[in-house]
Tab-separated table of C-alpha atoms in Angstrom:
chain	number	residue	atom	x	y	z
L	1	MET	CA	-0.094	0.048	0.044
L	2	ASP	CA	0.916	3.620	-0.548
L	3	ARG	CA	2.243	4.652	2.918
L	4	ASN	CA	0.711	8.222	2.481
L	5	THR	CA	-2.503	6.801	1.572
L	6	PRO	CA	-5.052	5.080	3.951
L	7	ILE	CA	-6.974	2.014	2.722
L	8	PHE	CA	-10.786	2.338	3.599
L	9	SER	CA	-13.227	-0.825	3.784
L	10	ASN	CA	-16.743	-0.113	3.936
L	11	HIS	CA	-19.429	-2.368	5.153
L	12	GLY	CA	-23.283	-1.965	5.389
L	13	CYS	CA	-25.679	0.780	4.370
L	14	ARG	CA	-25.537	3.841	2.358
L	15	LEU	CA	-25.073	6.123	5.465
L	16	ASN	CA	-21.946	4.045	6.282
L	17	ALA	CA	-20.739	4.467	2.772
L	18	TYR	CA	-21.229	8.380	3.028
L	19	GLU	CA	-19.511	8.392	6.324
L	20	THR	CA	-16.451	6.518	4.866
L	21	GLU	CA	-16.103	9.284	2.333
L	22	ALA	CA	-16.100	11.779	4.977
L	23	MET	CA	-13.697	9.928	7.082
L	24	ARG	CA	-11.495	9.848	3.856
L	25	ASP	CA	-11.420	13.605	3.641
L	26	LEU	CA	-10.752	13.990	7.263
L	27	ALA	CA	-7.994	11.535	7.220
L	28	GLN	CA	-6.278	13.115	4.296
L	29	ARG	CA	-6.813	16.748	6.006
L	30	ALA	CA	-4.948	15.226	9.035
L	31	GLY	CA	-2.165	13.739	7.174
L	32	LEU	CA	-2.914	9.977	8.354
L	33	GLY	CA	-0.200	7.950	6.594
L	34	GLU	CA	0.023	4.211	6.517
L	35	ALA	CA	-3.530	2.846	7.927
L	36	VAL	CA	-6.338	0.702	7.182
L	37	ILE	CA	-9.686	1.800	8.230
L	38	VAL	CA	-12.796	-0.720	8.404
L	39	ASN	CA	-15.999	0.933	8.673
L	40	THR	CA	-18.358	-1.982	10.145
L	41	CYS	CA	-22.015	-2.972	10.218
L	42	ALA	CA	-24.061	-4.251	12.900
L	43	VAL	CA	-27.186	-4.943	11.319
L	44	THR	CA	-26.986	-8.735	11.366
L	45	ALA	CA	-24.790	-11.239	13.203
L	46	GLU	CA	-23.642	-12.161	9.663
L	47	ALA	CA	-22.472	-8.523	8.829
L	48	VAL	CA	-20.351	-8.567	12.154
L	49	ARG	CA	-18.864	-11.809	11.094
L	50	LYS	CA	-17.862	-10.530	7.574
L	51	GLY	CA	-16.574	-7.389	9.357
L	52	ARG	CA	-14.107	-9.435	11.622
L	53	GLN	CA	-13.251	-11.546	8.365
L	54	ASP	CA	-12.478	-8.458	6.619
L	55	ILE	CA	-10.106	-7.043	9.255
L	56	ARG	CA	-8.086	-10.411	9.370
L	57	LYS	CA	-7.516	-10.290	5.760
L	58	LEU	CA	-6.679	-6.758	5.663
L	59	ARG	CA	-4.118	-7.345	8.484
L	60	ARG	CA	-2.431	-10.150	6.392
L	61	GLN	CA	-2.647	-8.144	3.225
L	62	ASN	CA	-1.019	-4.957	4.927
L	63	PRO	CA	1.002	-6.193	8.005
L	64	ASN	CA	2.962	-2.993	8.692
L	65	ALA	CA	-0.262	-0.816	8.626
L	66	ARG	CA	-2.402	0.089	11.635
L	67	ILE	CA	-5.819	-1.169	11.677
L	68	ILE	CA	-8.547	1.414	12.690
L	69	VAL	CA	-12.023	-0.260	13.261
L	70	THR	CA	-15.056	2.011	13.362
L	71	GLY	CA	-18.826	1.833	12.509
L	72	CYS	CA	-21.905	0.363	14.257
L	73	ALA	CA	-20.381	-3.106	15.170
L	74	ALA	CA	-17.176	-1.254	16.805
L	75	GLN	CA	-19.865	0.995	18.562
L	76	THR	CA	-21.980	-1.931	20.081
L	77	ASP	CA	-18.728	-4.018	20.904
L	78	ALA	CA	-15.840	-1.975	21.197
L	79	GLU	CA	-14.181	-4.417	23.721
L	80	GLY	CA	-14.548	-7.399	21.367
L	81	PHE	CA	-12.950	-5.625	18.570
L	82	ALA	CA	-10.380	-4.077	20.620
L	83	ALA	CA	-9.420	-7.816	21.877
L	84	MET	CA	-8.673	-8.865	18.307
L	85	ASP	CA	-4.958	-9.080	17.828
L	86	GLU	CA	-5.215	-7.377	14.352
L	87	VAL	CA	-6.892	-4.085	15.667
L	88	ASP	CA	-4.802	-1.076	16.805
L	89	HIS	CA	-7.571	1.234	17.230
L	90	VAL	CA	-11.471	1.212	17.825
L	91	ILE	CA	-13.259	4.412	16.958
L	92	GLY	CA	-16.931	5.212	17.762
L	93	ASN	CA	-19.280	6.380	15.632
L	94	THR	CA	-19.346	9.665	16.815
L	95	GLU	CA	-15.751	10.044	17.204
L	96	LYS	CA	-15.065	9.069	13.659
L	97	MET	CA	-17.002	12.301	12.234
L	98	ASP	CA	-14.696	14.516	14.607
L	99	ALA	CA	-11.577	16.050	12.722
L	100	ALA	CA	-9.766	15.909	16.086
L	101	THR	CA	-9.799	12.214	16.058
L	102	TRP	CA	-7.895	11.981	12.632
L	103	VAL	CA	-5.376	14.697	13.990
L	104	GLY	CA	-4.845	12.227	16.936
L	105	LEU	CA	-4.601	9.314	14.839
L	106	ALA	CA	-1.924	10.937	12.539
L	107	THR	CA	0.136	12.076	15.500
L	108	GLY	CA	-0.156	9.097	17.340
L	109	ASP	CA	-1.951	10.998	20.404
L	110	THR	CA	-5.245	8.581	20.424
L	111	GLU	CA	-6.275	6.138	22.796
L	112	THR	CA	-6.742	2.562	21.717
L	113	VAL	CA	-10.487	2.701	22.317
L	114	LEU	CA	-12.232	6.011	21.757
L	115	VAL	CA	-15.911	4.890	21.856
L	116	ASP	CA	-18.389	7.164	23.940
L	117	ASP	CA	-21.785	6.928	25.105
L	118	ILE	CA	-23.651	7.248	21.620
L	119	MET	CA	-26.999	8.040	23.625
L	120	SER	CA	-25.693	11.139	24.802
L	121	VAL	CA	-24.987	12.686	21.311
L	122	THR	CA	-27.955	15.285	20.531
L	123	GLN	CA	-26.411	16.544	17.080
L	124	THR	CA	-25.467	15.187	13.785
L	125	ALA	CA	-22.749	16.669	12.345
L	126	SER	CA	-23.329	18.156	8.555
L	127	HIS	CA	-20.539	16.532	6.565
L	128	LEU	CA	-20.780	18.434	3.403
L	129	ILE	CA	-19.090	15.840	0.786
L	130	ASP	CA	-19.105	17.075	-2.829
L	131	GLY	CA	-19.102	14.392	-5.015
L	132	PHE	CA	-19.791	11.351	-2.944
L	133	GLY	CA	-21.672	8.353	-5.216
L	134	THR	CA	-21.198	8.219	-8.871
L	135	ARG	CA	-20.315	11.023	-11.007
L	136	SER	CA	-23.937	11.456	-11.922
L	137	ARG	CA	-25.789	10.864	-8.231
L	138	ALA	CA	-24.871	12.192	-4.875
L	139	TYR	CA	-25.812	11.269	-1.587
L	140	VAL	CA	-26.765	13.765	1.204
L	141	GLN	CA	-27.113	13.030	4.894
L	142	VAL	CA	-29.940	14.474	6.580
L	143	GLN	CA	-30.593	12.445	9.489
L	144	ASN	CA	-28.847	10.094	11.923
L	145	GLY	CA	-29.977	7.599	14.799
L	146	CYS	CA	-33.214	6.340	15.662
L	147	ASP	CA	-35.823	6.776	18.352
L	148	HIS	CA	-37.677	3.602	17.790
L	149	ARG	CA	-36.697	-0.016	19.640
L	150	CYS	CA	-37.748	-2.579	17.099
L	151	THR	CA	-37.204	-5.996	18.926
L	152	PHE	CA	-34.698	-7.139	16.403
L	153	CYS	CA	-32.629	-4.126	15.803
L	154	ILE	CA	-29.181	-2.995	17.478
L	155	ILE	CA	-28.826	-0.314	15.329
L	156	PRO	CA	-29.983	2.343	17.827
L	157	TYR	CA	-27.474	1.312	20.128
L	158	GLY	CA	-24.690	1.852	17.235
L	159	ARG	CA	-26.127	5.220	15.932
L	160	GLY	CA	-27.831	6.700	18.979
L	161	ASN	CA	-31.149	8.643	19.213
L	162	SER	CA	-32.558	10.432	16.094
L	163	ARG	CA	-30.664	13.595	15.281
L	164	SER	CA	-31.584	15.816	12.111
L	165	VAL	CA	-29.458	18.125	10.038
L	166	PRO	CA	-31.136	21.607	9.680
L	167	ALA	CA	-32.979	22.308	6.404
L	168	GLY	CA	-30.915	25.327	5.483
L	169	VAL	CA	-27.653	23.393	6.012
L	170	VAL	CA	-29.133	20.765	3.595
L	171	VAL	CA	-30.326	23.049	0.989
L	172	ASP	CA	-26.922	24.750	0.802
L	173	GLN	CA	-25.183	21.478	0.302
L	174	ILE	CA	-27.538	20.359	-2.552
L	175	ARG	CA	-27.130	23.764	-4.371
L	176	ARG	CA	-23.350	23.194	-4.485
L	177	LEU	CA	-23.747	19.690	-5.664
L	178	THR	CA	-26.082	20.953	-8.348
L	179	ALA	CA	-23.762	23.730	-9.273
L	180	ARG	CA	-21.018	21.087	-9.755
L	181	GLY	CA	-23.051	19.106	-12.140
L	182	TYR	CA	-24.844	16.538	-10.234
L	183	ASN	CA	-28.145	15.624	-11.657
L	184	GLU	CA	-29.703	13.428	-8.836
L	185	VAL	CA	-29.364	13.813	-5.238
L	186	VAL	CA	-30.493	11.165	-2.748
L	187	LEU	CA	-31.450	12.112	0.840
L	188	THR	CA	-30.152	9.268	3.371
L	189	GLY	CA	-30.500	8.439	7.105
L	190	VAL	CA	-31.185	5.974	9.517
L	191	ASP	CA	-34.555	6.760	10.262
L	192	LEU	CA	-35.417	9.264	7.307
L	193	THR	CA	-39.067	9.866	8.314
L	194	SER	CA	-38.167	11.120	11.554
L	195	TRP	CA	-36.431	14.091	10.320
L	196	GLY	CA	-37.172	17.261	11.832
L	197	ALA	CA	-38.697	16.039	15.074
L	198	ASP	CA	-35.817	17.462	17.160
L	199	LEU	CA	-35.600	20.679	15.293
L	200	PRO	CA	-37.506	23.876	16.180
L	201	GLY	CA	-40.918	23.791	14.930
L	202	GLN	CA	-40.652	20.131	14.467
L	203	PRO	CA	-40.812	20.091	10.712
L	204	ARG	CA	-41.385	17.089	8.807
L	205	LEU	CA	-39.605	15.329	5.915
L	206	GLY	CA	-42.144	16.403	3.180
L	207	ASN	CA	-41.573	19.931	4.241
L	208	LEU	CA	-37.729	19.466	3.625
L	209	ILE	CA	-38.282	17.885	0.262
L	210	MET	CA	-40.749	20.559	-0.936
L	211	ARG	CA	-38.069	23.465	0.177
L	212	ILE	CA	-35.326	21.673	-1.597
L	213	LEU	CA	-37.243	21.591	-4.627
L	214	LYS	CA	-38.379	25.009	-4.290
L	215	LEU	CA	-35.196	26.536	-3.240
L	216	VAL	CA	-32.876	24.372	-5.806
L	217	PRO	CA	-34.893	24.721	-9.018
L	218	ASP	CA	-31.927	23.468	-11.102
L	219	LEU	CA	-31.907	20.153	-9.363
L	220	PRO	CA	-33.189	17.768	-11.803
L	221	ARG	CA	-34.089	14.868	-9.830
L	222	LEU	CA	-34.380	14.226	-5.954
L	223	ARG	CA	-34.658	10.782	-4.548
L	224	ILE	CA	-35.168	9.425	-1.079
L	225	SER	CA	-34.035	6.528	0.482
L	226	SER	CA	-35.833	4.110	2.846
L	227	ILE	CA	-38.550	5.396	4.758
L	228	ASP	CA	-41.060	4.310	7.261
L	229	SER	CA	-44.430	4.419	5.455
L	230	ILE	CA	-46.623	4.902	8.705
L	231	GLU	CA	-44.697	8.056	9.382
L	232	VAL	CA	-45.043	9.885	6.145
L	233	ASP	CA	-46.765	13.343	6.398
L	234	GLN	CA	-49.202	15.127	4.048
L	235	ALA	CA	-46.378	17.372	2.499
L	236	LEU	CA	-44.655	14.170	1.257
L	237	MET	CA	-47.967	12.879	-0.294
L	238	ASP	CA	-48.254	16.091	-1.763
L	239	ALA	CA	-44.738	16.044	-3.301
L	240	ILE	CA	-45.404	12.563	-4.421
L	241	ALA	CA	-48.580	13.651	-6.241
L	242	ASN	CA	-47.398	17.077	-7.873
L	243	GLU	CA	-43.523	17.086	-7.932
L	244	GLU	CA	-42.129	15.317	-11.146
L	245	ARG	CA	-38.560	16.033	-9.827
L	246	LEU	CA	-39.088	13.720	-6.953
L	247	MET	CA	-38.279	10.298	-8.333
L	248	PRO	CA	-41.351	7.838	-8.535
L	249	HIS	CA	-39.248	5.072	-6.272
L	250	LEU	CA	-39.980	4.698	-2.748
L	251	HIS	CA	-38.186	1.850	-0.322
L	252	LEU	CA	-40.182	0.843	2.394
L	253	SER	CA	-39.162	-0.535	5.722
L	254	LEU	CA	-41.922	-2.907	5.913
L	255	GLN	CA	-40.111	-6.043	7.625
L	256	ALA	CA	-43.040	-8.407	7.625
L	257	GLY	CA	-46.685	-8.782	6.324
L	258	ASP	CA	-48.220	-10.618	9.457
L	259	ASP	CA	-49.931	-8.578	12.097
L	260	LEU	CA	-48.821	-10.556	15.047
L	261	ILE	CA	-45.126	-10.667	13.712
L	262	LEU	CA	-45.198	-7.010	13.057
L	263	LYS	CA	-46.454	-6.491	16.603
L	264	ARG	CA	-43.824	-8.799	18.259
L	265	MET	CA	-41.271	-6.675	16.107
L	266	LYS	CA	-42.626	-3.645	17.737
L	267	ARG	CA	-43.049	-2.169	14.255
L	268	ARG	CA	-45.668	0.770	14.239
L	269	HIS	CA	-47.711	-0.193	11.074
L	270	LEU	CA	-50.086	-3.380	10.317
L	271	ARG	CA	-50.187	-5.180	6.876
L	272	ASP	CA	-53.440	-3.160	5.990
L	273	ASP	CA	-51.485	-0.019	6.506
L	274	ALA	CA	-48.665	-1.038	4.124
L	275	ILE	CA	-51.317	-1.868	1.651
L	276	THR	CA	-53.197	1.209	1.924
L	277	PHE	CA	-50.106	3.585	1.699
L	278	CYS	CA	-48.904	1.714	-1.362
L	279	GLY	CA	-52.441	1.872	-3.066
L	280	GLU	CA	-52.420	5.729	-2.230
L	281	ALA	CA	-49.035	6.535	-3.400
L	282	ARG	CA	-49.570	4.712	-6.495
L	283	ARG	CA	-52.949	6.433	-7.149
L	284	LEU	CA	-51.193	9.866	-6.601
L	285	ARG	CA	-48.486	8.601	-8.794
L	286	PRO	CA	-49.050	5.669	-11.413
L	287	ASP	CA	-45.715	5.248	-12.081
L	288	MET	CA	-44.491	4.744	-8.695
L	289	THR	CA	-42.481	1.560	-7.864
L	290	PHE	CA	-41.686	0.296	-4.612
L	291	GLY	CA	-38.811	-1.518	-2.871
L	292	ALA	CA	-38.907	-2.998	0.669
L	293	ASP	CA	-36.898	-4.722	3.607
L	294	ILE	CA	-38.489	-8.181	4.614
L	295	ILE	CA	-37.217	-10.211	7.213
L	296	ALA	CA	-37.637	-14.049	6.773
L	297	GLY	CA	-38.111	-16.250	9.698
L	298	PHE	CA	-38.492	-13.874	12.678
L	299	PRO	CA	-38.900	-15.757	15.872
L	300	THR	CA	-42.199	-17.565	16.278
L	301	GLU	CA	-42.942	-17.155	12.548
L	302	THR	CA	-45.264	-19.992	11.308
L	303	GLU	CA	-45.550	-20.881	7.829
L	304	SER	CA	-49.026	-19.344	7.539
L	305	MET	CA	-47.421	-16.158	9.141
L	306	PHE	CA	-44.644	-16.295	6.354
L	307	GLU	CA	-47.349	-16.634	3.565
L	308	ASN	CA	-48.690	-13.271	4.876
L	309	SER	CA	-45.604	-11.873	3.993
L	310	LEU	CA	-45.185	-13.764	0.813
L	311	ARG	CA	-48.579	-12.399	-0.318
L	312	LEU	CA	-47.656	-8.801	0.655
L	313	VAL	CA	-45.252	-8.622	-2.153
L	314	GLU	CA	-47.985	-9.022	-4.715
L	315	GLU	CA	-50.659	-6.967	-2.625
L	316	CYS	CA	-48.274	-4.127	-2.278
L	317	ASP	CA	-46.787	-4.782	-5.870
L	318	LEU	CA	-43.306	-4.394	-4.587
L	319	THR	CA	-40.557	-4.549	-7.076
L	320	TRP	CA	-37.107	-4.378	-5.360
L	321	LEU	CA	-36.872	-6.757	-2.398
L	322	HIS	CA	-34.220	-6.621	0.196
L	323	VAL	CA	-34.562	-9.938	1.870
L	324	PHE	CA	-32.882	-10.468	5.290
L	325	PRO	CA	-33.055	-14.292	6.730
L	326	TYR	CA	-33.365	-13.380	10.395
L	327	SER	CA	-30.402	-13.378	12.289
L	328	ALA	CA	-30.166	-12.993	16.303
L	329	ARG	CA	-28.670	-9.986	17.403
L	330	GLU	CA	-27.428	-10.414	21.071
L	331	GLY	CA	-29.042	-7.697	23.332
L	332	THR	CA	-32.111	-7.543	21.541
L	333	PRO	CA	-35.433	-8.723	22.723
L	334	ALA	CA	-36.058	-10.893	19.723
L	335	ALA	CA	-32.938	-13.040	20.503
L	336	ARG	CA	-34.701	-14.096	23.652
L	337	MET	CA	-37.888	-15.374	21.531
L	338	PRO	CA	-38.420	-18.883	20.355
L	339	ALA	CA	-36.373	-19.234	17.085
L	340	VAL	CA	-37.327	-20.730	13.867
L	341	ASP	CA	-35.435	-23.630	12.446
L	342	GLY	CA	-32.437	-22.527	10.272
L	343	GLY	CA	-33.367	-24.562	7.435
L	344	ALA	CA	-37.175	-22.874	7.364
L	345	ILE	CA	-35.386	-19.466	7.399
L	346	ARG	CA	-33.418	-20.264	4.341
L	347	ASP	CA	-36.168	-21.653	2.596
L	348	ARG	CA	-38.465	-18.652	3.282
L	349	ALA	CA	-35.719	-16.106	2.216
L	350	ALA	CA	-35.111	-18.162	-1.170
L	351	ARG	CA	-38.985	-18.047	-1.658
L	352	LEU	CA	-39.075	-14.086	-0.875
L	353	ARG	CA	-36.233	-13.312	-3.220
L	354	ALA	CA	-37.696	-15.810	-5.731
L	355	ALA	CA	-41.110	-13.670	-5.615
L	356	GLY	CA	-38.968	-10.456	-5.816
L	357	ALA	CA	-37.269	-11.623	-8.951
L	358	ASP	CA	-40.512	-12.409	-10.607
L	359	GLN	CA	-41.664	-8.986	-9.739
L	360	VAL	CA	-38.700	-7.439	-11.206
L	361	SER	CA	-39.055	-9.410	-14.519
L	362	ARG	CA	-42.556	-8.238	-14.572
L	363	HIS	CA	-41.810	-4.682	-13.890
L	364	LEU	CA	-39.054	-4.664	-16.533
L	365	ALA	CA	-41.136	-6.458	-19.175
L	366	ALA	CA	-43.720	-3.740	-18.895
L	367	GLN	CA	-41.065	-1.031	-19.577
L	368	ILE	CA	-40.322	-2.368	-23.115
L	369	GLY	CA	-41.168	0.257	-25.504
L	370	ARG	CA	-41.865	2.975	-23.230
L	371	ALA	CA	-39.783	6.097	-23.145
L	372	HIS	CA	-37.646	6.857	-20.177
L	373	ARG	CA	-35.565	9.252	-18.874
L	374	VAL	CA	-32.349	7.531	-17.890
L	375	LEU	CA	-29.535	8.827	-15.760
L	376	THR	CA	-26.226	7.579	-16.927
L	377	GLU	CA	-23.786	6.309	-14.329
L	378	SER	CA	-21.278	4.872	-16.840
L	379	PRO	CA	-20.972	4.906	-20.690
L	380	ARG	CA	-22.988	1.996	-21.102
L	381	MET	CA	-25.244	1.731	-18.079
L	382	GLY	CA	-28.011	4.037	-16.270
L	383	ARG	CA	-31.084	3.980	-14.327
L	384	THR	CA	-34.471	4.885	-14.834
L	385	ALA	CA	-36.677	7.354	-12.677
L	386	GLN	CA	-37.931	3.978	-10.944
L	387	PHE	CA	-34.302	2.963	-10.548
L	388	ALA	CA	-34.465	0.182	-13.009
L	389	GLU	CA	-31.063	-0.522	-14.450
L	390	VAL	CA	-30.564	0.184	-18.439
L	391	HIS	CA	-27.562	-1.143	-20.350
L	392	PHE	CA	-26.939	0.641	-23.576
L	393	THR	CA	-25.317	-0.926	-26.690
L	394	THR	CA	-23.555	2.492	-27.517
L	395	ASP	CA	-21.718	4.728	-25.391
L	396	GLN	CA	-23.681	7.426	-23.618
L	397	PRO	CA	-22.507	10.702	-21.985
L	398	VAL	CA	-21.665	9.750	-17.979
L	399	GLY	CA	-23.741	11.806	-15.750
L	400	GLN	CA	-26.367	13.132	-17.982
L	401	ILE	CA	-29.869	12.548	-18.386
L	402	VAL	CA	-30.699	10.792	-21.837
L	403	ASP	CA	-33.624	9.588	-23.709
L	404	ALA	CA	-34.083	5.788	-23.897
L	405	VAL	CA	-36.710	3.438	-25.079
L	406	PRO	CA	-35.887	-0.353	-23.773
L	407	ILE	CA	-36.196	-2.861	-26.532
L	408	SER	CA	-35.655	-6.013	-24.292
L	409	GLN	CA	-34.925	-7.108	-20.841
L	410	ASP	CA	-33.118	-10.053	-19.319
L	411	GLY	CA	-35.026	-10.462	-16.001
L	412	SER	CA	-32.663	-8.092	-13.943
L	413	ARG	CA	-31.980	-5.266	-16.328
L	414	LEU	CA	-33.422	-3.269	-19.260
L	415	HIS	CA	-31.544	-2.797	-22.769
L	416	ALA	CA	-31.568	-0.061	-25.031
L	417	ASN	CA	-29.670	1.189	-28.190
């Protein structure tokens, strides 16, 4: 490795990827030299296992570098990571965003474990990263943390309580990104629909979206990442109905389609709430597509309960599924509930993924011959407003929005000339 260029390894969500880019900038400004930084994920036990595996591999590949571990898994199990022979420093989720931390790492004046109580954090630093993402799409963090306590989830203990970035700061960053030529901005956070609850006047996410679209008229496309549909406000529904620059693609945190399982998860919606929301959103925006997170094999889930989740895929007309085989997280209430057989969990996850693949193929088939505005991410690839991948047979200008009429599909992507 270049002794003057740290290596970064990112695990997990888009927010983690965003923060990895922020750390890259902070490390460069501090003059950090030969080091490997692993930004871990704690969403499942498997994610933690992969983080540890990556640390060991990176140590073998970089025997002389300092290994610095951070992220949600490091926040929730600092001592466990500090005990690994390969690890030199463990840095908390708040500390990793502090410039002083990186100065200390560069000068050698940092503790081995620098992890404070995440629940004491009351603000989210607004790291203005111009250029994170592709050359066409940029991600803007507007919120961090979560006030809810779903029984399967460890993330609040890694991220802390919900904190919002003020609207003015968000708008200023999006103006800068738009001026630099970015044609799409994605708003991201841990619990995006809780944005604003901790700000003066308690504005809602829909207000932020309307403000962005009004105050940054040159922004062609605005997209929002995962939302909790039960928390969607009227202003957001109005934006869905009336703002063409808000992309017709919503990723929903549904998790299950059975009411008893939803209650045991301590979710805030029932299956009918999800079905009603999807129906209303599509009524307001007929070209709307939905993605969703669904957990297979949550404790106590019977076959009939699982069938309710499977049917939800069609009843909500979900297109892009993120399927998670249930994985117990130590310290969560769900970990103490009666577990489902591992073979049944794998089988149910496979059936959900197959249903998702069918939905994708059906959606893509319906796009053949229809005109689309495609944001190009590379000379031969871009995405529609509904986030379907399009492959071109000829080179396109990267970072631009081009007209395309798909002529075929292969089950996972569209093809156009």
